Amino acid sequence: MLVEIDGVLDYETEGRLRGALDGVAAKPGRRFLLDLSRVGFLDSGGIGALLAIRRGLLSRGAEFAVTEVSPMVARLLRMTGLDEVLLPGTGC
């Protein structure tokens, strides 16, 4: 499943993302990808949401990764070391 996010992913919007993905059935072996290519801003609230979503999906046997990140998001993920956790092929 591919979910595309557009705009801002921060403490004000992360609840909507989490709520939207709460209803998605996570089955073992199913892969969820978040396309962040059009996310212009990401803060600690957004990062927390990504990690919480990942944790929930992994606990149900599904896979999770972030893909197609914008330059700003890529830089932030590299700076925090989360590129190794969230990006495909680097620890997803």
mmCIF file with all atom_site columns, C-alpha atoms in Angstrom:
data_model
loop_
_atom_site.group_PDB
_atom_site.id
_atom_site.type_symbol
_atom_site.label_atom_id
_atom_site.label_alt_id
_atom_site.label_comp_id
_atom_site.label_asym_id
_atom_site.label_entity_id
_atom_site.label_seq_id
_atom_site.pdbx_PDB_ins_code
_atom_site.Cartn_x
_atom_site.Cartn_y
_atom_site.Cartn_z
_atom_site.occupancy
_atom_site.B_iso_or_equiv
_atom_site.pdbx_formal_charge
_atom_site.auth_seq_id
_atom_site.auth_comp_id
_atom_site.auth_asym_id
_atom_site.auth_atom_id
_atom_site.pdbx_PDB_model_num
ATOM 1  C CA . MET A 1 1  ? 0.000  0.000   0.000  1.00 0.00 ? 1  MET A CA 1
ATOM 2  C CA . LEU A 1 2  ? 1.343  3.423   -0.949 1.00 0.00 ? 2  LEU A CA 1
ATOM 3  C CA . VAL A 1 3  ? 0.240  6.533   0.944  1.00 0.00 ? 3  VAL A CA 1
ATOM 4  C CA . GLU A 1 4  ? 1.234  9.923   -0.446 1.00 0.00 ? 4  GLU A CA 1
ATOM 5  C CA . ILE A 1 5  ? 1.529  12.848  1.946  1.00 0.00 ? 5  ILE A CA 1
ATOM 6  C CA . ASP A 1 6  ? 1.484  16.460  0.794  1.00 0.00 ? 6  ASP A CA 1
ATOM 7  C CA . GLY A 1 7  ? 2.379  19.568  2.773  1.00 0.00 ? 7  GLY A CA 1
ATOM 8  C CA . VAL A 1 8  ? 3.426  19.595  6.400  1.00 0.00 ? 8  VAL A CA 1
ATOM 9  C CA . LEU A 1 9  ? 3.921  16.679  8.777  1.00 0.00 ? 9  LEU A CA 1
ATOM 10 C CA . ASP A 1 10 ? 4.204  18.166  12.237 1.00 0.00 ? 10 ASP A CA 1
ATOM 11 C CA . TYR A 1 11 ? 2.658  18.130  15.711 1.00 0.00 ? 11 TYR A CA 1
ATOM 12 C CA . GLU A 1 12 ? -0.539 19.698  14.344 1.00 0.00 ? 12 GLU A CA 1
ATOM 13 C CA . THR A 1 13 ? -1.049 17.244  11.452 1.00 0.00 ? 13 THR A CA 1
ATOM 14 C CA . GLU A 1 14 ? 0.425  13.988  12.724 1.00 0.00 ? 14 GLU A CA 1
ATOM 15 C CA . GLY A 1 15 ? -2.840 12.970  14.382 1.00 0.00 ? 15 GLY A CA 1
ATOM 16 C CA . ARG A 1 16 ? -4.624 12.975  11.036 1.00 0.00 ? 16 ARG A CA 1
ATOM 17 C CA . LEU A 1 17 ? -1.998 10.701  9.517  1.00 0.00 ? 17 LEU A CA 1
ATOM 18 C CA . ARG A 1 18 ? -2.110 8.303   12.453 1.00 0.00 ? 18 ARG A CA 1
ATOM 19 C CA . GLY A 1 19 ? -5.912 8.292   12.374 1.00 0.00 ? 19 GLY A CA 1
ATOM 20 C CA . ALA A 1 20 ? -5.999 7.606   8.649  1.00 0.00 ? 20 ALA A CA 1
ATOM 21 C CA . LEU A 1 21 ? -3.673 4.632   9.000  1.00 0.00 ? 21 LEU A CA 1
ATOM 22 C CA . ASP A 1 22 ? -5.300 3.220   12.150 1.00 0.00 ? 22 ASP A CA 1
ATOM 23 C CA . GLY A 1 23 ? -8.126 1.725   10.119 1.00 0.00 ? 23 GLY A CA 1
ATOM 24 C CA . VAL A 1 24 ? -5.865 -0.001  7.617  1.00 0.00 ? 24 VAL A CA 1
ATOM 25 C CA . ALA A 1 25 ? -5.647 -3.736  8.104  1.00 0.00 ? 25 ALA A CA 1
ATOM 26 C CA . ALA A 1 26 ? -2.043 -4.709  8.678  1.00 0.00 ? 26 ALA A CA 1
ATOM 27 C CA . LYS A 1 27 ? -1.410 -8.301  7.737  1.00 0.00 ? 27 LYS A CA 1
ATOM 28 C CA . PRO A 1 28 ? 1.844  -10.207 8.029  1.00 0.00 ? 28 PRO A CA 1
ATOM 29 C CA . GLY A 1 29 ? 3.955  -9.626  4.951  1.00 0.00 ? 29 GLY A CA 1
ATOM 30 C CA . ARG A 1 30 ? 1.983  -6.591  3.774  1.00 0.00 ? 30 ARG A CA 1
ATOM 31 C CA . ARG A 1 31 ? 4.139  -3.587  2.940  1.00 0.00 ? 31 ARG A CA 1
ATOM 32 C CA . PHE A 1 32 ? 3.215  0.036   3.660  1.00 0.00 ? 32 PHE A CA 1
ATOM 33 C CA . LEU A 1 33 ? 5.106  2.832   1.938  1.00 0.00 ? 33 LEU A CA 1
ATOM 34 C CA . LEU A 1 34 ? 4.780  6.522   2.745  1.00 0.00 ? 34 LEU A CA 1
ATOM 35 C CA . ASP A 1 35 ? 5.700  8.835   -0.126 1.00 0.00 ? 35 ASP A CA 1
ATOM 36 C CA . LEU A 1 36 ? 7.054  12.043  1.410  1.00 0.00 ? 36 LEU A CA 1
ATOM 37 C CA . SER A 1 37 ? 8.264  13.657  -1.815 1.00 0.00 ? 37 SER A CA 1
ATOM 38 C CA . ARG A 1 38 ? 5.806  16.538  -1.395 1.00 0.00 ? 38 ARG A CA 1
ATOM 39 C CA . VAL A 1 39 ? 6.357  17.097  2.325  1.00 0.00 ? 39 VAL A CA 1
ATOM 40 C CA . GLY A 1 40 ? 7.946  20.501  2.729  1.00 0.00 ? 40 GLY A CA 1
ATOM 41 C CA . PHE A 1 41 ? 8.249  20.459  6.500  1.00 0.00 ? 41 PHE A CA 1
ATOM 42 C CA . LEU A 1 42 ? 8.753  17.723  9.099  1.00 0.00 ? 42 LEU A CA 1
ATOM 43 C CA . ASP A 1 43 ? 9.239  18.270  12.824 1.00 0.00 ? 43 ASP A CA 1
ATOM 44 C CA . SER A 1 44 ? 9.633  16.087  15.896 1.00 0.00 ? 44 SER A CA 1
ATOM 45 C CA . GLY A 1 45 ? 5.877  15.469  16.026 1.00 0.00 ? 45 GLY A CA 1
ATOM 46 C CA . GLY A 1 46 ? 5.957  14.162  12.472 1.00 0.00 ? 46 GLY A CA 1
ATOM 47 C CA . ILE A 1 47 ? 8.988  12.013  13.186 1.00 0.00 ? 47 ILE A CA 1
ATOM 48 C CA . GLY A 1 48 ? 7.259  10.632  16.274 1.00 0.00 ? 48 GLY A CA 1
ATOM 49 C CA . ALA A 1 49 ? 4.206  9.765   14.167 1.00 0.00 ? 49 ALA A CA 1
ATOM 50 C CA . LEU A 1 50 ? 6.339  7.962   11.578 1.00 0.00 ? 50 LEU A CA 1
ATOM 51 C CA . LEU A 1 51 ? 8.034  5.925   14.283 1.00 0.00 ? 51 LEU A CA 1
ATOM 52 C CA . ALA A 1 52 ? 4.742  5.111   16.041 1.00 0.00 ? 52 ALA A CA 1
ATOM 53 C CA . ILE A 1 53 ? 3.137  4.016   12.766 1.00 0.00 ? 53 ILE A CA 1
ATOM 54 C CA . ARG A 1 54 ? 6.186  1.891   11.962 1.00 0.00 ? 54 ARG A CA 1
ATOM 55 C CA . ARG A 1 55 ? 6.161  0.290   15.416 1.00 0.00 ? 55 ARG A CA 1
ATOM 56 C CA . GLY A 1 56 ? 2.445  -0.541  15.179 1.00 0.00 ? 56 GLY A CA 1
ATOM 57 C CA . LEU A 1 57 ? 2.729  -2.068  11.727 1.00 0.00 ? 57 LEU A CA 1
ATOM 58 C CA . LEU A 1 58 ? 5.825  -4.089  12.577 1.00 0.00 ? 58 LEU A CA 1
ATOM 59 C CA . SER A 1 59 ? 4.148  -5.435  15.723 1.00 0.00 ? 59 SER A CA 1
ATOM 60 C CA . ARG A 1 60 ? 1.412  -6.858  13.474 1.00 0.00 ? 60 ARG A CA 1
ATOM 61 C CA . GLY A 1 61 ? 3.894  -8.428  11.066 1.00 0.00 ? 61 GLY A CA 1
ATOM 62 C CA . ALA A 1 62 ? 3.614  -5.823  8.315  1.00 0.00 ? 62 ALA A CA 1
ATOM 63 C CA . GLU A 1 63 ? 6.514  -3.933  6.789  1.00 0.00 ? 63 GLU A CA 1
ATOM 64 C CA . PHE A 1 64 ? 6.900  -0.143  6.731  1.00 0.00 ? 64 PHE A CA 1
ATOM 65 C CA . ALA A 1 65 ? 9.152  2.270   4.898  1.00 0.00 ? 65 ALA A CA 1
ATOM 66 C CA . VAL A 1 66 ? 9.318  5.883   3.822  1.00 0.00 ? 66 VAL A CA 1
ATOM 67 C CA . THR A 1 67 ? 10.010 6.468   0.148  1.00 0.00 ? 67 THR A CA 1
ATOM 68 C CA . GLU A 1 68 ? 10.535 9.338   -2.261 1.00 0.00 ? 68 GLU A CA 1
ATOM 69 C CA . VAL A 1 69 ? 11.560 11.833  0.382  1.00 0.00 ? 69 VAL A CA 1
ATOM 70 C CA . SER A 1 70 ? 11.903 15.543  -0.308 1.00 0.00 ? 70 SER A CA 1
ATOM 71 C CA . PRO A 1 71 ? 15.412 17.024  0.085  1.00 0.00 ? 71 PRO A CA 1
ATOM 72 C CA . MET A 1 72 ? 14.471 18.611  3.430  1.00 0.00 ? 72 MET A CA 1
ATOM 73 C CA . VAL A 1 73 ? 13.089 15.354  4.799  1.00 0.00 ? 73 VAL A CA 1
ATOM 74 C CA . ALA A 1 74 ? 16.088 13.381  3.514  1.00 0.00 ? 74 ALA A CA 1
ATOM 75 C CA . ARG A 1 75 ? 18.466 15.787  5.263  1.00 0.00 ? 75 ARG A CA 1
ATOM 76 C CA . LEU A 1 76 ? 16.556 15.567  8.532  1.00 0.00 ? 76 LEU A CA 1
ATOM 77 C CA . LEU A 1 77 ? 16.408 11.772  8.434  1.00 0.00 ? 77 LEU A CA 1
ATOM 78 C CA . ARG A 1 78 ? 20.156 11.604  7.766  1.00 0.00 ? 78 ARG A CA 1
ATOM 79 C CA . MET A 1 79 ? 20.904 14.063  10.598 1.00 0.00 ? 79 MET A CA 1
ATOM 80 C CA . THR A 1 80 ? 18.880 12.019  13.091 1.00 0.00 ? 80 THR A CA 1
ATOM 81 C CA . GLY A 1 81 ? 20.083 8.621   11.861 1.00 0.00 ? 81 GLY A CA 1
ATOM 82 C CA . LEU A 1 82 ? 16.507 7.625   11.045 1.00 0.00 ? 82 LEU A CA 1
ATOM 83 C CA . ASP A 1 83 ? 17.327 7.132   7.368  1.00 0.00 ? 83 ASP A CA 1
ATOM 84 C CA . GLU A 1 84 ? 18.694 3.736   8.411  1.00 0.00 ? 84 GLU A CA 1
ATOM 85 C CA . VAL A 1 85 ? 15.382 2.871   10.103 1.00 0.00 ? 85 VAL A CA 1
ATOM 86 C CA . LEU A 1 86 ? 12.792 4.380   7.771  1.00 0.00 ? 86 LEU A CA 1
ATOM 87 C CA . LEU A 1 87 ? 14.191 4.241   4.244  1.00 0.00 ? 87 LEU A CA 1
ATOM 88 C CA . PRO A 1 88 ? 13.876 1.000   2.195  1.00 0.00 ? 88 PRO A CA 1
ATOM 89 C CA . GLY A 1 89 ? 16.919 -1.215  2.107  1.00 0.00 ? 89 GLY A CA 1
ATOM 90 C CA . THR A 1 90 ? 18.551 0.416   5.107  1.00 0.00 ? 90 THR A CA 1
ATOM 91 C CA . GLY A 1 91 ? 16.941 -1.337  8.034  1.00 0.00 ? 91 GLY A CA 1
ATOM 92 C CA . CYS A 1 92 ? 13.237 -1.227  7.194  1.00 0.00 ? 92 CYS A CA 1
#
